[in-house]
mmCIF file of C-alpha atoms and ligand atoms in Angstrom:
data_model
loop_
_atom_site.group_PDB
_atom_site.id
_atom_site.type_symbol
_atom_site.label_atom_id
_atom_site.label_comp_id
_atom_site.label_asym_id
_atom_site.label_seq_id
_atom_site.Cartn_x
_atom_site.Cartn_y
_atom_site.Cartn_z
ATOM 1 C CA MET A 57 16.128 2.813 -19.484
ATOM 2 C CA GLY A 58 16.918 -0.877 -19.120
ATOM 3 C CA ALA A 59 15.164 -4.208 -19.759
ATOM 4 C CA GLU A 60 11.890 -4.617 -17.411
ATOM 5 C CA ALA A 61 12.129 -7.385 -14.783
ATOM 6 C CA THR A 62 9.708 -8.342 -12.640
ATOM 7 C CA VAL A 63 10.500 -7.067 -8.703
ATOM 8 C CA ARG A 64 8.653 -8.912 -5.719
ATOM 9 C CA PHE A 65 8.687 -7.211 -2.181
ATOM 10 C CA THR A 66 6.465 -6.617 0.537
ATOM 11 C CA VAL A 67 5.440 -2.978 1.305
ATOM 12 C CA ASN A 68 3.983 -2.169 4.654
ATOM 13 C CA GLY A 69 3.061 -5.860 5.004
ATOM 14 C CA GLN A 70 1.734 -6.112 1.624
ATOM 15 C CA ALA A 71 3.109 -8.538 -1.047
ATOM 16 C CA ARG A 72 3.870 -6.112 -4.242
ATOM 17 C CA GLU A 73 5.095 -7.124 -7.577
ATOM 18 C CA VAL A 74 6.157 -4.435 -10.004
ATOM 19 C CA ALA A 75 7.232 -5.001 -13.695
ATOM 20 C CA THR A 76 9.865 -2.386 -14.351
ATOM 21 C CA ASP A 77 13.511 -1.428 -14.834
ATOM 22 C CA PRO A 78 15.270 -2.951 -12.098
ATOM 23 C CA GLU A 79 17.541 -0.116 -11.663
ATOM 24 C CA ARG A 80 14.698 2.422 -11.149
ATOM 25 C CA THR A 81 15.010 3.807 -7.831
ATOM 26 C CA LEU A 82 12.621 2.344 -5.059
ATOM 27 C CA LEU A 83 11.617 6.069 -4.135
ATOM 28 C CA ASP A 84 10.071 6.526 -8.079
ATOM 29 C CA VAL A 85 8.417 2.860 -7.856
ATOM 30 C CA LEU A 86 6.851 3.803 -4.507
ATOM 31 C CA ARG A 87 5.356 6.933 -5.467
ATOM 32 C CA GLU A 88 4.777 6.491 -9.275
ATOM 33 C CA ASP A 89 3.751 2.767 -9.538
ATOM 34 C CA LEU A 90 2.522 2.179 -5.989
ATOM 35 C CA GLY A 91 0.909 5.509 -5.261
ATOM 36 C CA LEU A 92 2.570 5.910 -1.952
ATOM 37 C CA LEU A 93 3.285 9.493 -1.901
ATOM 38 C CA GLY A 94 4.464 9.815 1.394
ATOM 39 C CA THR A 95 7.752 9.218 1.044
ATOM 40 C CA LYS A 96 9.342 12.421 -0.753
ATOM 41 C CA TYR A 97 12.142 13.219 -3.227
ATOM 42 C CA GLY A 98 14.161 15.764 -1.893
ATOM 43 C CA CYS A 99 17.697 16.062 -3.193
ATOM 44 C CA GLY A 100 17.739 12.537 -5.114
ATOM 45 C CA GLU A 101 21.381 12.308 -3.633
ATOM 46 C CA GLY A 102 21.110 10.508 -0.451
ATOM 47 C CA LEU A 103 21.731 13.951 1.362
ATOM 48 C CA CYS A 104 18.555 15.072 2.872
ATOM 49 C CA GLY A 105 16.773 12.068 3.810
ATOM 50 C CA ALA A 106 13.209 12.896 2.793
ATOM 51 C CA CYS A 107 12.963 9.566 0.902
ATOM 52 C CA SER A 108 13.474 7.776 3.939
ATOM 53 C CA VAL A 109 12.014 4.032 4.476
ATOM 54 C CA LEU A 110 12.526 1.146 6.440
ATOM 55 C CA VAL A 111 14.115 -1.938 4.602
ATOM 56 C CA GLU A 112 14.218 -5.029 7.032
ATOM 57 C CA GLY A 113 13.486 -2.603 9.720
ATOM 58 C CA ARG A 114 16.710 -0.508 8.564
ATOM 59 C CA ARG A 115 16.418 3.003 7.260
ATOM 60 C CA MET A 116 17.620 3.636 3.866
ATOM 61 C CA ASN A 117 17.335 6.389 1.317
ATOM 62 C CA ALA A 118 14.845 5.530 -1.267
ATOM 63 C CA CYS A 119 16.154 7.574 -3.905
ATOM 64 C CA ARG A 120 19.536 5.608 -3.607
ATOM 65 C CA THR A 121 18.163 2.538 -3.620
ATOM 66 C CA ALA A 122 17.676 0.261 -6.822
ATOM 67 C CA VAL A 123 14.241 -1.483 -6.614
ATOM 68 C CA SER A 124 15.953 -4.846 -7.449
ATOM 69 C CA LYS A 125 17.806 -4.232 -4.230
ATOM 70 C CA VAL A 126 14.586 -4.901 -2.156
ATOM 71 C CA GLU A 127 13.756 -8.181 -3.832
ATOM 72 C CA GLY A 128 12.149 -10.644 -1.379
ATOM 73 C CA ARG A 129 12.677 -7.869 1.096
ATOM 74 C CA SER A 130 10.321 -6.059 3.608
ATOM 75 C CA VAL A 131 9.652 -2.447 2.775
ATOM 76 C CA VAL A 132 7.931 -0.146 5.360
ATOM 77 C CA THR A 133 7.019 3.569 4.446
ATOM 78 C CA VAL A 134 5.467 6.288 6.546
ATOM 79 C CA GLU A 135 2.053 5.000 5.227
ATOM 80 C CA GLY A 136 2.641 1.759 7.064
ATOM 81 C CA LEU A 137 3.602 3.025 10.616
ATOM 82 C CA ALA A 138 -0.064 3.430 12.007
ATOM 83 C CA LYS A 139 -1.815 0.643 13.338
ATOM 84 C CA GLY A 140 -5.404 0.932 12.005
ATOM 85 C CA GLU A 141 -6.508 3.769 13.630
ATOM 86 C CA ALA A 142 -3.634 4.063 16.046
ATOM 87 C CA LEU A 143 -0.802 6.326 14.856
ATOM 88 C CA HIS A 144 2.563 4.910 16.032
ATOM 89 C CA PRO A 145 3.997 7.127 19.160
ATOM 90 C CA VAL A 146 6.220 8.715 16.707
ATOM 91 C CA GLN A 147 3.730 10.174 14.693
ATOM 92 C CA GLU A 148 1.514 11.187 17.421
ATOM 93 C CA ALA A 149 4.519 13.050 19.169
ATOM 94 C CA PHE A 150 5.146 15.038 15.908
ATOM 95 C CA LEU A 151 1.401 15.925 15.753
ATOM 96 C CA GLU A 152 1.264 16.788 19.499
ATOM 97 C CA LEU A 153 4.265 19.002 19.018
ATOM 98 C CA GLY A 154 3.749 20.319 15.835
ATOM 99 C CA ALA A 155 7.213 19.386 14.915
ATOM 100 C CA TYR A 156 7.236 20.872 11.427
ATOM 101 C CA GLN A 157 6.702 23.683 9.319
ATOM 102 C CA CYS A 158 5.968 23.043 5.527
ATOM 103 C CA GLY A 159 5.903 19.401 6.325
ATOM 104 C CA PHE A 160 8.068 18.447 3.568
ATOM 105 C CA CYS A 161 10.807 16.460 5.551
ATOM 106 C CA THR A 162 8.418 15.533 8.317
ATOM 107 C CA ALA A 163 7.671 11.781 6.739
ATOM 108 C CA GLY A 164 11.321 11.131 6.438
ATOM 109 C CA MET A 165 11.986 12.474 9.881
ATOM 110 C CA ILE A 166 9.380 10.119 11.201
ATOM 111 C CA VAL A 167 10.710 7.131 9.584
ATOM 112 C CA SER A 168 14.280 7.948 10.698
ATOM 113 C CA ALA A 169 13.000 8.508 14.072
ATOM 114 C CA VAL A 170 10.811 5.056 14.088
ATOM 115 C CA ALA A 171 14.432 3.606 13.181
ATOM 116 C CA LEU A 172 16.296 5.012 15.864
ATOM 117 C CA LEU A 173 13.942 4.163 18.859
ATOM 118 C CA ASP A 174 13.771 0.925 17.528
ATOM 119 C CA ALA A 175 17.523 0.585 17.991
ATOM 120 C CA ASN A 176 17.811 2.246 20.802
ATOM 121 C CA PRO A 177 14.363 2.808 22.738
ATOM 122 C CA SER A 178 15.780 5.415 25.237
ATOM 123 C CA PRO A 179 18.008 7.726 23.462
ATOM 124 C CA THR A 180 19.959 10.518 25.267
ATOM 125 C CA ASP A 181 19.423 13.818 23.645
ATOM 126 C CA ALA A 182 22.787 13.534 21.883
ATOM 127 C CA GLU A 183 21.808 9.953 20.565
ATOM 128 C CA ILE A 184 18.813 11.585 19.163
ATOM 129 C CA SER A 185 20.834 14.479 17.168
ATOM 130 C CA ALA A 186 23.128 11.842 16.079
ATOM 131 C CA GLY A 187 20.417 9.453 15.122
ATOM 132 C CA MET A 188 18.520 12.083 13.178
ATOM 133 C CA ASN A 189 21.635 13.774 11.418
ATOM 134 C CA ARG A 190 21.164 11.959 8.125
ATOM 135 C CA ASN A 191 17.493 14.217 7.689
ATOM 136 C CA ILE A 192 17.618 18.067 6.706
ATOM 137 C CA CYS A 193 14.783 20.230 7.631
ATOM 138 C CA ARG A 194 15.108 23.325 5.409
ATOM 139 C CA CYS A 195 12.462 25.056 8.014
ATOM 140 C CA CYS A 196 15.039 24.698 10.804
ATOM 141 C CA SER A 197 12.198 22.996 13.200
ATOM 142 C CA TYR A 198 15.146 20.797 14.931
ATOM 143 C CA PRO A 199 14.715 21.591 18.303
ATOM 144 C CA LYS A 200 10.647 20.623 18.064
ATOM 145 C CA ILE A 201 11.895 17.578 16.271
ATOM 146 C CA VAL A 202 14.118 16.520 18.982
ATOM 147 C CA LYS A 203 11.478 17.339 21.364
ATOM 148 C CA ALA A 204 8.857 15.031 19.605
ATOM 149 C CA VAL A 205 11.481 12.004 19.802
ATOM 150 C CA ARG A 206 11.792 12.519 23.352
ATOM 151 C CA ARG A 207 8.026 12.615 23.537
ATOM 152 C CA ALA A 208 7.634 9.500 21.495
ATOM 153 C CA VAL A 209 9.747 7.758 24.279
ATOM 154 C CA GLU A 210 7.245 9.181 26.829
ATOM 155 C CA LEU A 211 4.442 8.032 24.943
ATOM 156 C CA ALA A 212 5.505 4.420 24.131
ATOM 157 C CA GLY A 213 6.235 4.267 27.888
ATOM 158 C CA GLY A 214 10.170 4.044 27.719
ATOM 159 C CA GLY A 215 10.011 1.599 24.474
ATOM 160 C CA VAL A 216 8.657 2.100 21.089
ATOM 161 C CA ARG A 217 6.912 -0.939 19.808
HETATM 162 S S1 FES B 56 15.595 12.521 -1.836
HETATM 163 FE FE1 FES B 56 16.702 10.996 -0.741
HETATM 164 S S2 FES B 56 18.216 11.732 0.696
HETATM 165 FE FE2 FES B 56 17.319 13.287 -0.489
HETATM 166 S S1 FES B 57 9.380 21.510 7.980
HETATM 167 FE FE1 FES B 57 9.828 22.327 6.148
HETATM 168 S S2 FES B 57 11.766 20.886 5.440
HETATM 169 FE FE2 FES B 57 11.201 20.317 7.859
#
């Protein structure tokens, strides 16, 4: 563990300040210091996508991101997607279609789908598969996940956000 530093960044619209080893992962800081447990630890190696978060709107693996890298930046986790009581269309679609079994991959899947639809609000099935291919579901819920992303497009009226 290195020397502590104060890292300031925004999480789900709130300014946060954490005194920590700047080389600690964003994932550990989110879960252990900020109590945001929606973002999951799957592989810790950038291979499964369970730890997906948005940094300045871009999907990133929080397990491979040093917290110092988000200094001054905006981070959104799965907890930050709903607007009050209103779920994000991607969340609604996953719920409606039951696009999960154990649910361990789901937060990462949802965050990745949000990033995908922000960049491409009306993707083809091939684009959905390509856009989600950095997320692994060990329960193999892939067909339902693709359907849920398609449904999210409908719920958002052809354009998410
Ligand atoms: S836990 Fe980060 S990619 Fe698997
Ligand atoms: S629902 Fe179990 S890992 Fe995806």
